[in-house]
XYZ file of C-alpha atoms in Angstrom:
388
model
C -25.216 62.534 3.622
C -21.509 61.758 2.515
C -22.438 61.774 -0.310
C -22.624 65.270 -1.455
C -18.500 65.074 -1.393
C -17.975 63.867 -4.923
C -14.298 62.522 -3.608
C -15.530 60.132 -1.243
C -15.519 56.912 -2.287
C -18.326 54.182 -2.652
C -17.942 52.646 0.438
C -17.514 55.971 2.091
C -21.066 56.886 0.580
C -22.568 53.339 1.985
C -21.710 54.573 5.336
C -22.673 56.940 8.005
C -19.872 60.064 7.173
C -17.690 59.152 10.298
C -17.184 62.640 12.726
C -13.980 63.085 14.549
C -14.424 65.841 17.669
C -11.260 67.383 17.889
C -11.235 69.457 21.783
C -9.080 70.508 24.030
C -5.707 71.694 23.099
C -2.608 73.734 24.012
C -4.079 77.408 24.260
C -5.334 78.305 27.517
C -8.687 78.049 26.445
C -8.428 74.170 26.888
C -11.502 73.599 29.452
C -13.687 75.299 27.599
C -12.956 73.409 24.123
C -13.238 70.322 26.478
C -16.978 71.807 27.547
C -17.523 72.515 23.979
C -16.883 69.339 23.052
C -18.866 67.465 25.846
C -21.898 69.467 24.294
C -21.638 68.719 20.769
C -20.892 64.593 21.921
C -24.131 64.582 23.812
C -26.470 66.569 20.980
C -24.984 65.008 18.018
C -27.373 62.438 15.643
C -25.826 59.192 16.302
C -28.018 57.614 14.030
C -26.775 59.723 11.015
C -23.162 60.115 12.021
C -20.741 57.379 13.374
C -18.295 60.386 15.926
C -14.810 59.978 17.221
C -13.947 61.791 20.175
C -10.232 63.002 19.904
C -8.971 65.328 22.728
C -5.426 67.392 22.308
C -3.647 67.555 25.847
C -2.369 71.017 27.341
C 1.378 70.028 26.070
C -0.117 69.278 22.651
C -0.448 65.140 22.696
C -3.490 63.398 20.626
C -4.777 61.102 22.645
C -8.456 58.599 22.112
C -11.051 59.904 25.289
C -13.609 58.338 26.531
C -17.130 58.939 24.811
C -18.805 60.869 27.978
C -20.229 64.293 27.731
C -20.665 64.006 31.708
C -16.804 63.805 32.646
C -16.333 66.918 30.353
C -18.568 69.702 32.234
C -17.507 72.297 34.552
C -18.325 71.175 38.139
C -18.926 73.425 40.426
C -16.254 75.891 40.109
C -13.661 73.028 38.419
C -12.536 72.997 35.134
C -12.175 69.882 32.933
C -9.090 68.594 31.307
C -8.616 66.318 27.735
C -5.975 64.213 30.258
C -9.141 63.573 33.024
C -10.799 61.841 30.136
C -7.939 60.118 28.130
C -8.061 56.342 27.252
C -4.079 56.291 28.119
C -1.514 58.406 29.523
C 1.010 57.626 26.301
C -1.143 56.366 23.921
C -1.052 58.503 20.732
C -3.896 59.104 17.406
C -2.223 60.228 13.981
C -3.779 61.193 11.114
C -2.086 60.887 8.049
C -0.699 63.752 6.076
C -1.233 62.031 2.654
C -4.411 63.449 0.884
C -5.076 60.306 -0.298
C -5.159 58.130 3.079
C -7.650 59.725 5.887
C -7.241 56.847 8.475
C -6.483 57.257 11.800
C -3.910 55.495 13.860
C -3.425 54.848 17.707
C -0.196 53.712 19.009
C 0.766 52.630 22.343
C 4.976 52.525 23.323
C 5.933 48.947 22.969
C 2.321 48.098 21.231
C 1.526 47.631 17.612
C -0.057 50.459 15.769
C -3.926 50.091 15.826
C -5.705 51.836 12.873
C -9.502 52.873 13.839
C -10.686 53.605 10.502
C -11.222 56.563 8.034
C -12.582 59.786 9.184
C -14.729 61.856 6.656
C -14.995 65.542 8.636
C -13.320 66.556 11.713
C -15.342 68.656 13.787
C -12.714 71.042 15.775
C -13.857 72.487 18.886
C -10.837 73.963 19.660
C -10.792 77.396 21.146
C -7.209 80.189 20.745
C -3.571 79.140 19.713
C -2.744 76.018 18.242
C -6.665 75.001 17.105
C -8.959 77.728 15.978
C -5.972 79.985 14.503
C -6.054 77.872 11.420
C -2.613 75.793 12.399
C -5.225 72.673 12.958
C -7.024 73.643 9.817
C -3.651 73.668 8.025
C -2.503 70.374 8.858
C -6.268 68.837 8.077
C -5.872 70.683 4.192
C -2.675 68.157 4.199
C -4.261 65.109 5.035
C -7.325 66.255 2.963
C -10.060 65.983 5.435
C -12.845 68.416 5.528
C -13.892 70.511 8.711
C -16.235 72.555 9.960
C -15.542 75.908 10.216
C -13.256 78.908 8.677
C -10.085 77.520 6.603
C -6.769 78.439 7.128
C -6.474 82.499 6.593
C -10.092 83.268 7.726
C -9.198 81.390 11.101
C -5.810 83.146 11.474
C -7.571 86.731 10.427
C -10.585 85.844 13.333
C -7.632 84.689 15.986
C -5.492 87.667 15.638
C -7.307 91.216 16.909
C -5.088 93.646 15.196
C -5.579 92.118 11.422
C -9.385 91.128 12.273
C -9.648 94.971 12.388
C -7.136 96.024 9.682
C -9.627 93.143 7.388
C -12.549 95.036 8.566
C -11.566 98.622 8.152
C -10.677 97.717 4.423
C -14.247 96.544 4.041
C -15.399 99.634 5.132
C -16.645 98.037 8.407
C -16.719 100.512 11.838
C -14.243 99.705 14.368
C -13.454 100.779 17.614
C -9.868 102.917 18.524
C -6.768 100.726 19.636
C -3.620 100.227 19.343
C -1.053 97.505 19.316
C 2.143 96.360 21.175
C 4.534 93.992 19.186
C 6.816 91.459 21.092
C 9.747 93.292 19.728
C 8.808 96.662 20.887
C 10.087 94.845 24.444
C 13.139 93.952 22.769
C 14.350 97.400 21.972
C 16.871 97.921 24.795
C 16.751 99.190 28.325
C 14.489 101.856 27.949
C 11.439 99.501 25.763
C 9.034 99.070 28.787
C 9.066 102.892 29.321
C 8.409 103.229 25.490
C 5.577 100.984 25.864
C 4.321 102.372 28.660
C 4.265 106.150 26.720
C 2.810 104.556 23.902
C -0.162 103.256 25.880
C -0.388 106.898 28.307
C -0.707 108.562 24.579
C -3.267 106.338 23.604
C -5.085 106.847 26.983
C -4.770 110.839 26.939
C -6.199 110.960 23.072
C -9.285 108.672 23.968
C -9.699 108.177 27.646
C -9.377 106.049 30.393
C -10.663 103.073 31.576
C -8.939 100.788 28.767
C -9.014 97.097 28.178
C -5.951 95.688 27.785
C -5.559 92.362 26.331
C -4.036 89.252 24.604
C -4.294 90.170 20.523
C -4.644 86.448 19.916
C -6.459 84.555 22.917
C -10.290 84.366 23.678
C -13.129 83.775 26.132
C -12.245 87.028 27.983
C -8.719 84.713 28.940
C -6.269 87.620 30.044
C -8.196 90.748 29.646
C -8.178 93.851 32.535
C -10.382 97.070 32.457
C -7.305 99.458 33.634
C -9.080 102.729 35.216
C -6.152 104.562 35.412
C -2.094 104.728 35.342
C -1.658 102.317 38.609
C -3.260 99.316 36.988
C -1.427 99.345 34.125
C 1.621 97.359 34.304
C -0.134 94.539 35.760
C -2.715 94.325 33.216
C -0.018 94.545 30.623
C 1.957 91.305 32.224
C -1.286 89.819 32.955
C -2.256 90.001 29.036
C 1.504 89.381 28.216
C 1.604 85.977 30.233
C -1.200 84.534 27.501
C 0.401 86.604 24.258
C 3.498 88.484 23.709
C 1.602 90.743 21.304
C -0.982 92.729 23.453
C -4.058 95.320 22.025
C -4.724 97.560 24.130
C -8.731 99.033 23.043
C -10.601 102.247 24.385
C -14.148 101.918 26.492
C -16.435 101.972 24.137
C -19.671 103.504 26.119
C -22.805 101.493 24.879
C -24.695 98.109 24.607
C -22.629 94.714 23.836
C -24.775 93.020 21.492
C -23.476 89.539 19.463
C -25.203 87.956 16.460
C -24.405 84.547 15.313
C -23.902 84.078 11.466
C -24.288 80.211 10.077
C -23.548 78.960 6.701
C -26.458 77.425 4.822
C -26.623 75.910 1.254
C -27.400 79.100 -0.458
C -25.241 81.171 1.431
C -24.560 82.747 5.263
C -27.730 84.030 7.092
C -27.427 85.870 10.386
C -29.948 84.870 13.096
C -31.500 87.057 15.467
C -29.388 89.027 17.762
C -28.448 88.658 21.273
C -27.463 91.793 24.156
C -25.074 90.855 26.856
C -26.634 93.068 29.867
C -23.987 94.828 32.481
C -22.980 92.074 34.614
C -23.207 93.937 38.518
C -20.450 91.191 39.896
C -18.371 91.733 37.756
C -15.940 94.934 36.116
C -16.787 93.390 32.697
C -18.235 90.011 30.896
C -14.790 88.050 31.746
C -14.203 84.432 31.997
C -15.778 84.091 35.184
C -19.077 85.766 34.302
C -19.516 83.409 30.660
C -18.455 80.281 32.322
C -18.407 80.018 36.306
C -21.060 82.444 37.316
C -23.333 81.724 34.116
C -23.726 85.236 33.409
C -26.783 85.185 30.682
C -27.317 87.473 27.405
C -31.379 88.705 26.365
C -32.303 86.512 23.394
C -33.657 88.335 21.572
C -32.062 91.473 22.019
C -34.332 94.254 23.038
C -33.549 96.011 19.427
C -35.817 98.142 16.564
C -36.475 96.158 13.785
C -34.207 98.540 12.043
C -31.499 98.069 14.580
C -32.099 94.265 14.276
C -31.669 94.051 10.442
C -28.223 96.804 10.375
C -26.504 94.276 13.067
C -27.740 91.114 11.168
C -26.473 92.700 7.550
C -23.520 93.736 9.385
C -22.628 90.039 10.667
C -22.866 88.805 7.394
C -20.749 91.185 5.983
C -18.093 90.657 8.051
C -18.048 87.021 8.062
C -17.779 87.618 4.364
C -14.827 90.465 4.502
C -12.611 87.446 6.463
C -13.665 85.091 3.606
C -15.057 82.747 6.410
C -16.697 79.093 6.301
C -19.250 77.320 8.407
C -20.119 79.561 11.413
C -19.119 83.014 13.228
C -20.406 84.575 15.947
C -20.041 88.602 15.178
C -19.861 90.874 18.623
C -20.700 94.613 18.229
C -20.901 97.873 20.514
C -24.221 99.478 20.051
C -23.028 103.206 20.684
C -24.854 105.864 22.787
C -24.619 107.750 19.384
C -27.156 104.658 17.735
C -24.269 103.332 15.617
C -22.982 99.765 15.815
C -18.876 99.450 15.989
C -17.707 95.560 15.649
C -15.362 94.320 18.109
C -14.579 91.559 16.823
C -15.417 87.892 15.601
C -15.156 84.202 16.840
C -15.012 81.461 14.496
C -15.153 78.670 16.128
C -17.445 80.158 19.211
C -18.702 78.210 22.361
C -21.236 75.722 22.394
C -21.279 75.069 26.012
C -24.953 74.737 27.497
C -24.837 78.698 27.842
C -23.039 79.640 25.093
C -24.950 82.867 23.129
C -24.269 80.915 19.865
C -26.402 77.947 19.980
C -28.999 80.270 22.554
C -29.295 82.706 19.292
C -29.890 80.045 16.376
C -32.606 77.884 19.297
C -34.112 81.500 19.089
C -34.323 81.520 15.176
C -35.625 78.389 14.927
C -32.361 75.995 14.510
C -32.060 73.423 17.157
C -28.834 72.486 18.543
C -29.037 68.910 17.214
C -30.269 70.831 13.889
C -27.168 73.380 14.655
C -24.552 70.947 14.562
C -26.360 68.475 11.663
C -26.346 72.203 9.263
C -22.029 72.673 10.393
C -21.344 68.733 9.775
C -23.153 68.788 6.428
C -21.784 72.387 4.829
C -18.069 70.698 5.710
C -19.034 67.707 3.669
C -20.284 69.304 1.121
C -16.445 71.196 0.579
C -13.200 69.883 -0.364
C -10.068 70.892 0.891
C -7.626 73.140 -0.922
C -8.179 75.893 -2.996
C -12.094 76.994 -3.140
């Protein structure tokens, strides 16, 4: 209920809490948020929440959409797009940046400015850049809404690979070997790509070949290659480069992939059961096209000892905890041949398409996704913004 936020107001607390679903956005991720989103519109509790869809077009506009989970599915092999669904192709939302004013405004060129009423949370199902790298949850500590999710450093820590790691290796957490390329290691003169290049053959000849090679801030598998040896390389790097100037470049770990999604209840985070990600035989690795187009599935639960089961769960927690997160993660680990879990890395705002592990792991503990979403719309309201 709204009201377990002491700053709402009493009419606020009359009221159904009033949801805005933020999707889509500027990172190349933007069909996926938009799947997200069309999940989360058709599961949420309209009888306890009054929701808002708001979609963010690829060149960064805020625009109203239309209220249809159908429109915003992947058919067939096409992805879908926040400007196939917008009300207008120039009309505009704002929300306010004063703390004290949370009502949202749509404006139309040559139209007077129509307000549609106070939001209470904003639900942002924004994947990568300019949404789940805590920019979005920046501007919403302005205005003074509350979200779901991880605030502003734990989103930035889960977006970027190379400090996720550095966070994790100062909590004593296992990771995996890697190494980084800055954008200004391209900048430093003729001779930079051949300095890269070196930096990356060192890498390979201390720890092996194949390598992945991808963006250090993007998701969903966007821009990743397996490189098996010297040829591929510079057109993994560009490929990775074309999504992020600053590239991480990660050894094969040889072992199981197995996730586990962490969710935040009232007394605290709890990790639900785990999930493995199998090989997938069509493809090199479990890339964009094997989560999304070819519905690649994951073994829920994963085939694990109980003692296996309860190290990955306590790890999750812990590193949800070690990036000071909020609301939700979903933790993704390397079960080694050697029996020891490394963690790759975490997603804090992860998928909640129809196949998405995340919602498939919490059905599996016994949280529904109507349940799922009700738990991530009620810890936001229970926390103000700011300092906490």
């Amino acid at each position: 209920m709204s009201s377990e936020n002491p700053s709402q107001s009493p009419e606020q607390q009359l009221r159904k809490p009033r949801v805005a679903v933020v999707f889509g956005g500027r990172s190349s991720e933007h069909a996926i948020s938009v799947v997200t989103a069309g999940a989360v519109l058709r599961s949420i509790d309209r009888t306890k929440y009054d929701v808002l869809p708001i979609g963010i077009t690829t060149d960064g506009r805020w625009a109203l959409t239309a209220d249809d989970p159908e429109r915003m599915a992947i058919a067939g092999r096409t992805l879908p797009s926040v400007e196939q669904i917008a009300e207008s192709t120039d009309g505009t939302v704002v929300l306010s940046a004063d703390p004290g004013n949370r009502e949202v405004v749509y404006s139309e060129p040559g139209s007077v400015p129509k307000a549609l009423g106070e939001v209470d949370v904003v639900f942002p199902v924004l994947h990568g850049p300019y949404g789940e790298d805590g920019t979005l949850q920046g501007l919403l500590e302005l205005s003074g809404v509350p979200y779901v999710g991880a605030g502003v450093l734990a989103s930035a820590v889960g977006q970027d690979k190379e400090y996720m790691k550095r966070v994790f290796t100062s909590f004593g957490l296992p990771v995996g070997p890697y190494v980084v390329i800055r954008p200004r290691e391209w900048e430093r003169g003729a001779d930079a790509a051949a300095a890269v290049r070196k930096k990356i053959v060192d890498f390979a000849g201390e720890h092996g070949w194949p390598l992945f090679v991808k963006p250090a801030r993007a998701g969903s598998s966007v821009g990743i290659s397996k490189v098996d040896d010297l040829a591929g390389l510079d057109e993994a790097i560009a490929e990775a480069r074309r999504h992020d100037p600053k590239i991480l470049v990660e050894s094969l770990l040889r072992g199981r992939e197995i996730e586990c999604g962490v969710l935040e209840f009232e007394d605290g985070p709890r990790a639900s059961v785990p999930a493995e990600i199998p090989p997938v035989t069509a493809h090199d690795f479990y890339d964009f096209e094997a989560k999304y187009i070819d519905s690649a599935t994951g073994l829920v639960p994963a085939p694990l000892t109980e003692e296996q089961t309860a190290e990955v769960r306590r790890l999750a927690v812990e590193a949800f905890e070690a990036a000071s997160c909020e609301g939700l993660v979903r933790a993704d680990f390397f079960l080694t041949e050697d029996g020891g879990f490394v963690i790759n890395e975490i997603n804090t705002m992860p998928g909640f398409t129809p196949i998405s592990m995340y919602p498939r792991m919490w059905q599996e503990s016994g949280v529904a996704y109507a349940e799922l979403i009700d738990v991530l719309i009620r810890a936001a309201l229970r926390r103000s913004t700011g300092l906490r």
